[in-house]
PDB file of C-alpha atoms in Angstrom:
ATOM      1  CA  UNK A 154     -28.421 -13.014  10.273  1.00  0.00           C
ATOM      2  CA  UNK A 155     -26.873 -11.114  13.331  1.00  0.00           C
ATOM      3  CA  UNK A 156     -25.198  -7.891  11.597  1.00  0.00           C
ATOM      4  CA  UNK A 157     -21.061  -7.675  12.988  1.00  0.00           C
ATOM      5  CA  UNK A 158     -19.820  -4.704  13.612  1.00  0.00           C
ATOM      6  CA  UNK A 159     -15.998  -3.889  13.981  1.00  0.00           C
ATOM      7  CA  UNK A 160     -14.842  -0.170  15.315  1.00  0.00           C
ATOM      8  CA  UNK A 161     -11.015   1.790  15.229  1.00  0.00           C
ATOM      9  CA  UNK A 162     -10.496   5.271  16.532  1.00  0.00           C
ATOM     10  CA  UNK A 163      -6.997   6.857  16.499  1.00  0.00           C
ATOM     11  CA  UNK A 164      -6.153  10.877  17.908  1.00  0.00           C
ATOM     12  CA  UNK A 165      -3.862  12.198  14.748  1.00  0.00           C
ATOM     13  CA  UNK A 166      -1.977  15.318  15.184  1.00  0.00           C
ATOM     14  CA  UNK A 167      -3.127  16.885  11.672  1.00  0.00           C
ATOM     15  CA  UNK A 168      -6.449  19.457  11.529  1.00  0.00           C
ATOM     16  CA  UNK A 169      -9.561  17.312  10.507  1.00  0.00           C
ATOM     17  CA  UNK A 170      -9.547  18.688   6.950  1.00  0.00           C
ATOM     18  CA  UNK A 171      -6.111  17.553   5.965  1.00  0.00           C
ATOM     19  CA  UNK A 172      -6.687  14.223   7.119  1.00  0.00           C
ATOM     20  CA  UNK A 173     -10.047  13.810   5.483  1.00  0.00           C
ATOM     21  CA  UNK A 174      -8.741  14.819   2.268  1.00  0.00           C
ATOM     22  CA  UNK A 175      -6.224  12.470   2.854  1.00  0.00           C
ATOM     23  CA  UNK A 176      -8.455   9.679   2.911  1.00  0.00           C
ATOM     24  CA  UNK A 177     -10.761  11.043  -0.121  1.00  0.00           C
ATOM     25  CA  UNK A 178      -8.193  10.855  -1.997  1.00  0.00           C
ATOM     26  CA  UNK A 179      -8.618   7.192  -3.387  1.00  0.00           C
ATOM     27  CA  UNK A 180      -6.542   8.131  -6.808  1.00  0.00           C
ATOM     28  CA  UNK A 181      -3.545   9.268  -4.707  1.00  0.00           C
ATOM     29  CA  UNK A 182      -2.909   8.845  -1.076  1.00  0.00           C
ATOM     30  CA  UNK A 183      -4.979   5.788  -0.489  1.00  0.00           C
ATOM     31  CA  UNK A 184      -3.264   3.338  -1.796  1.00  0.00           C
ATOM     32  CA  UNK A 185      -0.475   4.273   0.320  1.00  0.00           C
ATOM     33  CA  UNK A 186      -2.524   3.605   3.594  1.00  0.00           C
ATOM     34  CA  UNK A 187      -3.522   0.189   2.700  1.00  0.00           C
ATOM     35  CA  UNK A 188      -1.538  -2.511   4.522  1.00  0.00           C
ATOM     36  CA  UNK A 189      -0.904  -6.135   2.923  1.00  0.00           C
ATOM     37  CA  UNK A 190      -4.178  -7.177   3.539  1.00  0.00           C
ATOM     38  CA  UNK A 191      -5.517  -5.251   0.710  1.00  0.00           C
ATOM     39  CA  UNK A 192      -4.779  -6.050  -3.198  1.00  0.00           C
ATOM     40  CA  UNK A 193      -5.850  -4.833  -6.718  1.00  0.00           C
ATOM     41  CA  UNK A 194      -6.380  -1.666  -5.792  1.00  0.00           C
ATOM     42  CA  UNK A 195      -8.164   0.526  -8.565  1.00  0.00           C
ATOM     43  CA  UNK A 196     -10.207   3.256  -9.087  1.00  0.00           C
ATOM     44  CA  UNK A 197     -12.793   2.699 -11.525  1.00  0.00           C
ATOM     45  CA  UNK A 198     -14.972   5.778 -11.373  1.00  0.00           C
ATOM     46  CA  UNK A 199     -13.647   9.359  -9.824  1.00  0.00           C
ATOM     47  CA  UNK A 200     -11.077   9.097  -7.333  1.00  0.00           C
ATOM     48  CA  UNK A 201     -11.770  12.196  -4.841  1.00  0.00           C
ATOM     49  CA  UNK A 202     -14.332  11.471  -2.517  1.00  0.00           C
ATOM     50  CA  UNK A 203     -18.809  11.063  -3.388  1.00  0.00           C
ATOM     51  CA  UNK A 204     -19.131   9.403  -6.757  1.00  0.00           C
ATOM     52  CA  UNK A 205     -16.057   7.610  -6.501  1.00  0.00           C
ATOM     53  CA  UNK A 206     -15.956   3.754  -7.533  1.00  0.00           C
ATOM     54  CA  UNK A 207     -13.290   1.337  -5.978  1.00  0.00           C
ATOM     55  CA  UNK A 208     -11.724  -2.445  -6.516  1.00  0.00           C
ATOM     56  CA  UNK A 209      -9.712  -4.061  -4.044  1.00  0.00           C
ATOM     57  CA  UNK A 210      -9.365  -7.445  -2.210  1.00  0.00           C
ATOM     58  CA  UNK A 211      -9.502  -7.542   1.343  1.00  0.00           C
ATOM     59  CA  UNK A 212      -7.676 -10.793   2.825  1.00  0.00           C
ATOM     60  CA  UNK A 213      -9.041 -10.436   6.660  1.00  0.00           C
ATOM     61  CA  UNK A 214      -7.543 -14.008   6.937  1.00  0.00           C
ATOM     62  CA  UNK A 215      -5.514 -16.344   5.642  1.00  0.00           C
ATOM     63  CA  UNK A 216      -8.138 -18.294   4.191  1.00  0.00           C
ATOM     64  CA  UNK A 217     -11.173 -15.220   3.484  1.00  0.00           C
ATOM     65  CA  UNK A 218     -10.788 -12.712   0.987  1.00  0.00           C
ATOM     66  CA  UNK A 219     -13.535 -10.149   0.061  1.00  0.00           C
ATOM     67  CA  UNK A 220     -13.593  -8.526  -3.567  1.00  0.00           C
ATOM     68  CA  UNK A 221     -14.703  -5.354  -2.967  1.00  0.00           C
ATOM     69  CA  UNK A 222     -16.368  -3.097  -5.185  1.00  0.00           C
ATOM     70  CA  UNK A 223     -17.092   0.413  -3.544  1.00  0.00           C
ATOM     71  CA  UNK A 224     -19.525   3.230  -3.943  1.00  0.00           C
ATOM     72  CA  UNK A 225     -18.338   6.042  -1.863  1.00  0.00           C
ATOM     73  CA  UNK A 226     -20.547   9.139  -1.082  1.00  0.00           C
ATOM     74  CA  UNK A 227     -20.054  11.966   1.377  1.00  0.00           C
ATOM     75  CA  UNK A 228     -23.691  11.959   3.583  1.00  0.00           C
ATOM     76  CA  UNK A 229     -22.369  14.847   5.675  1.00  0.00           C
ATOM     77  CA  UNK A 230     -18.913  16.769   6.579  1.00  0.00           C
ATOM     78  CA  UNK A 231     -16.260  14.598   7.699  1.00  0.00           C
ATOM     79  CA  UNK A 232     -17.830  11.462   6.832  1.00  0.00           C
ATOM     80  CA  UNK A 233     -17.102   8.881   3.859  1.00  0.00           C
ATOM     81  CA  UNK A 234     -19.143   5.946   3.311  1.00  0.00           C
ATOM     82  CA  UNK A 235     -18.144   2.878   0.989  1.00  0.00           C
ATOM     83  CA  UNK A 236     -20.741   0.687   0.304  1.00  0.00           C
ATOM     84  CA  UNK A 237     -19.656  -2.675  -1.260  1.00  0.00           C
ATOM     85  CA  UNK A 238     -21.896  -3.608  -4.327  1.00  0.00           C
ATOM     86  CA  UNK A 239     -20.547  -7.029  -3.696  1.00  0.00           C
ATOM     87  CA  UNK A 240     -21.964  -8.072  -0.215  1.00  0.00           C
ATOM     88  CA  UNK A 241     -24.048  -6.267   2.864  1.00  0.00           C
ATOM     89  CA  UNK A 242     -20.343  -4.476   4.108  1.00  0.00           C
ATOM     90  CA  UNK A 243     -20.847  -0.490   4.777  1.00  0.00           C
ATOM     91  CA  UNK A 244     -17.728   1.098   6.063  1.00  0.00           C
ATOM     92  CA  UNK A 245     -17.696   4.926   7.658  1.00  0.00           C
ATOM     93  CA  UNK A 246     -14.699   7.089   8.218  1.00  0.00           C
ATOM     94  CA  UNK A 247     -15.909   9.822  10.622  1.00  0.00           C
ATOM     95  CA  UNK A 248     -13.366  12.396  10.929  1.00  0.00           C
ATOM     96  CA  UNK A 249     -13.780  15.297  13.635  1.00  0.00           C
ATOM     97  CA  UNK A 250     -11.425  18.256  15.014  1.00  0.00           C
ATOM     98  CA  UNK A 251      -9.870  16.796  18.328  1.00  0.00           C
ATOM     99  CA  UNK A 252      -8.053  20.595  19.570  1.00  0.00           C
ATOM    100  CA  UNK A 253      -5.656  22.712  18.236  1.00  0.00           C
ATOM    101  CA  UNK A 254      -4.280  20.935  15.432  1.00  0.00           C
ATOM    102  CA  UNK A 255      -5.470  17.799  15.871  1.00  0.00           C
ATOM    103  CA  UNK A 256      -8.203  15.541  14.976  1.00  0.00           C
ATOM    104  CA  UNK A 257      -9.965  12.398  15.612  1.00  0.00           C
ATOM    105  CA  UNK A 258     -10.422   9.724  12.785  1.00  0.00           C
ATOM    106  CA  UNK A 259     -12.921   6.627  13.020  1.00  0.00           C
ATOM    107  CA  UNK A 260     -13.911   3.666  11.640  1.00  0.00           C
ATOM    108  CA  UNK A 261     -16.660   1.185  11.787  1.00  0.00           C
ATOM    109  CA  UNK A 262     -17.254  -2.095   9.264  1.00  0.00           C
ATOM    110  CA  UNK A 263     -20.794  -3.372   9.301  1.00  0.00           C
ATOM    111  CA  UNK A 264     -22.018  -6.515   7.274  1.00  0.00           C
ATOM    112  CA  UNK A 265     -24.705  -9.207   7.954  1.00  0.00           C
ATOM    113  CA  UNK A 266     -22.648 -12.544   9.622  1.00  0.00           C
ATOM    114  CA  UNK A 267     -23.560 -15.823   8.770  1.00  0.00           C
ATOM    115  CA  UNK A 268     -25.369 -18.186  10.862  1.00  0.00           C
ATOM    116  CA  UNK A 269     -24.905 -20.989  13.000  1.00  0.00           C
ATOM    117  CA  UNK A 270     -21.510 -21.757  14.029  1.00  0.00           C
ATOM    118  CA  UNK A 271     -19.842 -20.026  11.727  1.00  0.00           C
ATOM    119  CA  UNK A 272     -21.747 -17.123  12.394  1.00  0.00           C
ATOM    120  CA  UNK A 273     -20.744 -17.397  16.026  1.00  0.00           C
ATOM    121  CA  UNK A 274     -16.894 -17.681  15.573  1.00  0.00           C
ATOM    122  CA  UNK A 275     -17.321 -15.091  12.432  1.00  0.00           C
ATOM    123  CA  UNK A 276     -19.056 -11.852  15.213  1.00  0.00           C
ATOM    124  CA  UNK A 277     -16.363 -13.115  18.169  1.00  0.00           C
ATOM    125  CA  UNK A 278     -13.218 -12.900  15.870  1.00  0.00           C
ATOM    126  CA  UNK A 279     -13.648 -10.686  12.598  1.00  0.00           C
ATOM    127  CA  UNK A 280     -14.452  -7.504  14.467  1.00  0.00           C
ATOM    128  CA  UNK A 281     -11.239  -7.669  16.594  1.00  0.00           C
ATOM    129  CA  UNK A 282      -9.057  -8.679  13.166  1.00  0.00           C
ATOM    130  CA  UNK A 283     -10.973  -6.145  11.070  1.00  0.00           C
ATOM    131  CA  UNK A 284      -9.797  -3.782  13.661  1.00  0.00           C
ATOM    132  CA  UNK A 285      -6.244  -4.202  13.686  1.00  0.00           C
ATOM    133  CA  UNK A 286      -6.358  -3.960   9.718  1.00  0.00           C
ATOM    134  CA  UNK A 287      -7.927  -0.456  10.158  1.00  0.00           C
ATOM    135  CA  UNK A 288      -5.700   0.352  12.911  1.00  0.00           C
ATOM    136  CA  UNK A 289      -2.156  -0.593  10.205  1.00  0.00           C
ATOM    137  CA  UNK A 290      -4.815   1.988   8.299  1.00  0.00           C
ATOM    138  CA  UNK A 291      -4.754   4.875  10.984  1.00  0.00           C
ATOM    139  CA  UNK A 292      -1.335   4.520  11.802  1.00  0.00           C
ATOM    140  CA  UNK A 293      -0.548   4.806   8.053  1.00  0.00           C
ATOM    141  CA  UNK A 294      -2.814   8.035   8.066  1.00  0.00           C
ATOM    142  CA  UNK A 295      -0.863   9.550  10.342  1.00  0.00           C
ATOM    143  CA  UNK A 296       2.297   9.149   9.348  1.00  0.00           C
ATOM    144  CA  UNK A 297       1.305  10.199   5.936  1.00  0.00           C
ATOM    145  CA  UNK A 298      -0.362  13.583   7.590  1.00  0.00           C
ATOM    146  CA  UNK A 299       2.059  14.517  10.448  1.00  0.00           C
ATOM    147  CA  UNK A 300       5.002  14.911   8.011  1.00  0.00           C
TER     148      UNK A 300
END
């Protein structure tokens, strides 16, 4: 299995801390960022940041949908990671001061692809449609941390 990565990056005029918080907070503000793709959003366990536990489904297409059950913990400052008990997928916010006032937020998927043909079509496609579903995500950030 051939691991797929997919990668989103976006310059948001808010200081690093305000938009990390931002996306800690998976009781409050985070369910405002997610876009359609993303469903049955709950938090089972915490809700700010490490030790917090997650549901949702993530419809990347019209015909997959991931249920997603999250660990998130807090390796170092800046950075969330949400580990899916349900499959291999790891995703890591990275968020880092980018000047006065500003900061720079991003976002990498990683999860073991299939195989075969399917594996082929899954690391040539997902990582560019993954990407504009965190992108929706940034954009959401930052209109939800430049008011």
């Amino acid at each position: 299995m051939a691991q797929v990565e997919a990668t989103t990056e976006r310059i948001i005029a808010a200081d690093a801390e305000t938009v990390f918080d931002a996306l800690a907070d998976y009781s409050g503000t985070r369910a405002k960022l997610l876009p359609e793709h993303f469903s049955e959003c709950e938090v089972r366990e915490g809700g700010d940041g490490e030790g917090t536990l997650v549901h949702w489904k993530l419809q990347a297409t019209s015909k997959r949908v991931r249920d997603c059950l999250l660990e998130v913990t807090e390796p170092t400052d800046g950075q969330l990671v949400e580990k899916d008990r349900n499959s291999s997928m790891v995703t890591t916010w990275i968020v880092t001061p980018a000047g006065e006032g500003k900061s720079k937020a991003v976002v990498t998927t990683v999860w073991d692809g299939a195989t075969g043909v399917g594996g082929f079509f899954e690391r040539t496609f997902a990582p560019k449609g993954l990407g504009r579903i965190y992108d929706a995500v940034l954009a959401k950030l930052a209109d939800e941390v430049e008011k």
